Amino acid sequence: MAAQHGANMIEDERAEGYRIIGGRADGGLVILCDHASNAMPAGYGTLGLDEGQLQRHIAYDIGAEAIAERLAAALGVPALFTRVSRLLIDPNRGEDDPTLIMQLSDGAVVPANKDLPAAEREHRLARFYRPYHAAIDRVVGACRASGRPPLIFSVHSMTPAMKGVLRPWPVSILWHNDFGLARLLLDAFRTAGPWMVGDNEPYTGGLEGDTLWQHAHPHGLPNAVIEYRQDLVAGAEGQAVWADHTARILRAILAAHSNARLKDYAS
Ligand SMILES: [Zn+2]
């Protein structure tokens, strides 16, 4: 997307731990992709894991980055992406969350994370985690200052099964204490196609300290997480199909609720 300039534009930006795709500050929407990348910075190797483990969902959300990119392009709104693996440090956790740096993830022991020295933990926070969150703060702040408070839409993907239990939902909506946007999304996805839509399944969006907790709740911004099932969005074709569905739905929500007072819808 060509960079555009102006008071109401968020600029493209690229740093070591995150990147921003620019877009309209007054577009009513900020897209987040916390688990975009399975990349490891120089010096970290594979954290002691077999290379193949870095291709699995434990390292990143398969398909999520491409869908978030497509949404940002389709809607002309800013999107933020991490550029390192969640195995290094998980941005979708509070700094005090015990799963911030996983020692064991879905059966895989992460050798380099075991008995992690406090100084290395602090280093990862300062080098990767906090710059990403500071960037979200800046973008959300600029969008709020535009006069049109943004919805915050967080793009993730989930495995087709966990611990032997199949997940029947191609897409799930997760939410915490703000059901307004989630309800609109659930209604729209259920109307759009012959598929099941998870409502706070396979797990709840109510995680204190997570990204939406940090950046949407304090400002009262409507927010939701979407989880795409990875078997459907691992390839470019599925990514395009599901990004199209989602863009159409978000566009309709933004048009119908231009003041973004979606909490009123829930009450
Ligand atoms: Zn995720």
Coordinates of N, CA and C and ligand atoms in Angstrom, one line a residue, residues 34-35 60-61 64 86 90 92 155-158 203 227, ligand 1:
D34 N -1.0 -10.1 17.2 CA 0.0 -10.3 18.2 C 1.0 -11.4 17.9
H35 N 0.5 -12.4 17.2 CA 1.2 -13.7 17.0 C 1.5 -13.8 15.5
Y60 N 3.7 -19.3 16.4 CA 3.0 -18.2 15.8 C 1.6 -18.6 15.4
D61 N 0.7 -17.7 15.0 CA -0.6 -18.0 14.6 C -0.6 -18.1 13.0
A64 N -2.6 -15.9 10.3 CA -3.2 -14.6 10.9 C -2.6 -13.4 10.3
R86 N 6.2 -15.7 19.4 CA 5.6 -15.7 20.8 C 6.4 -16.6 21.7
D90 N 5.5 -13.6 24.8 CA 4.1 -13.5 24.3 C 3.5 -12.1 24.6
N92 N 0.7 -11.1 24.1 CA -0.8 -11.1 24.5 C -0.9 -11.7 25.9
V155 N -6.5 -10.2 15.6 CA -6.6 -11.3 14.6 C -5.7 -12.4 15.1
H156 N -6.2 -13.6 15.4 CA -5.5 -14.8 15.8 C -5.9 -16.0 15.0
S157 N -5.2 -17.1 15.2 CA -5.7 -18.4 14.6 C -5.6 -19.5 15.6
M158 N -6.4 -20.5 15.5 CA -6.4 -21.6 16.4 C -6.2 -22.9 15.7
Y203 N -12.0 -21.1 23.9 CA -11.6 -20.5 25.2 C -12.1 -19.1 25.3
E227 N -10.6 -15.7 16.0 CA -9.8 -16.9 15.9 C -10.2 -17.6 14.6
Ligands
ZN1 ZN -2.8 -15.9 18.9

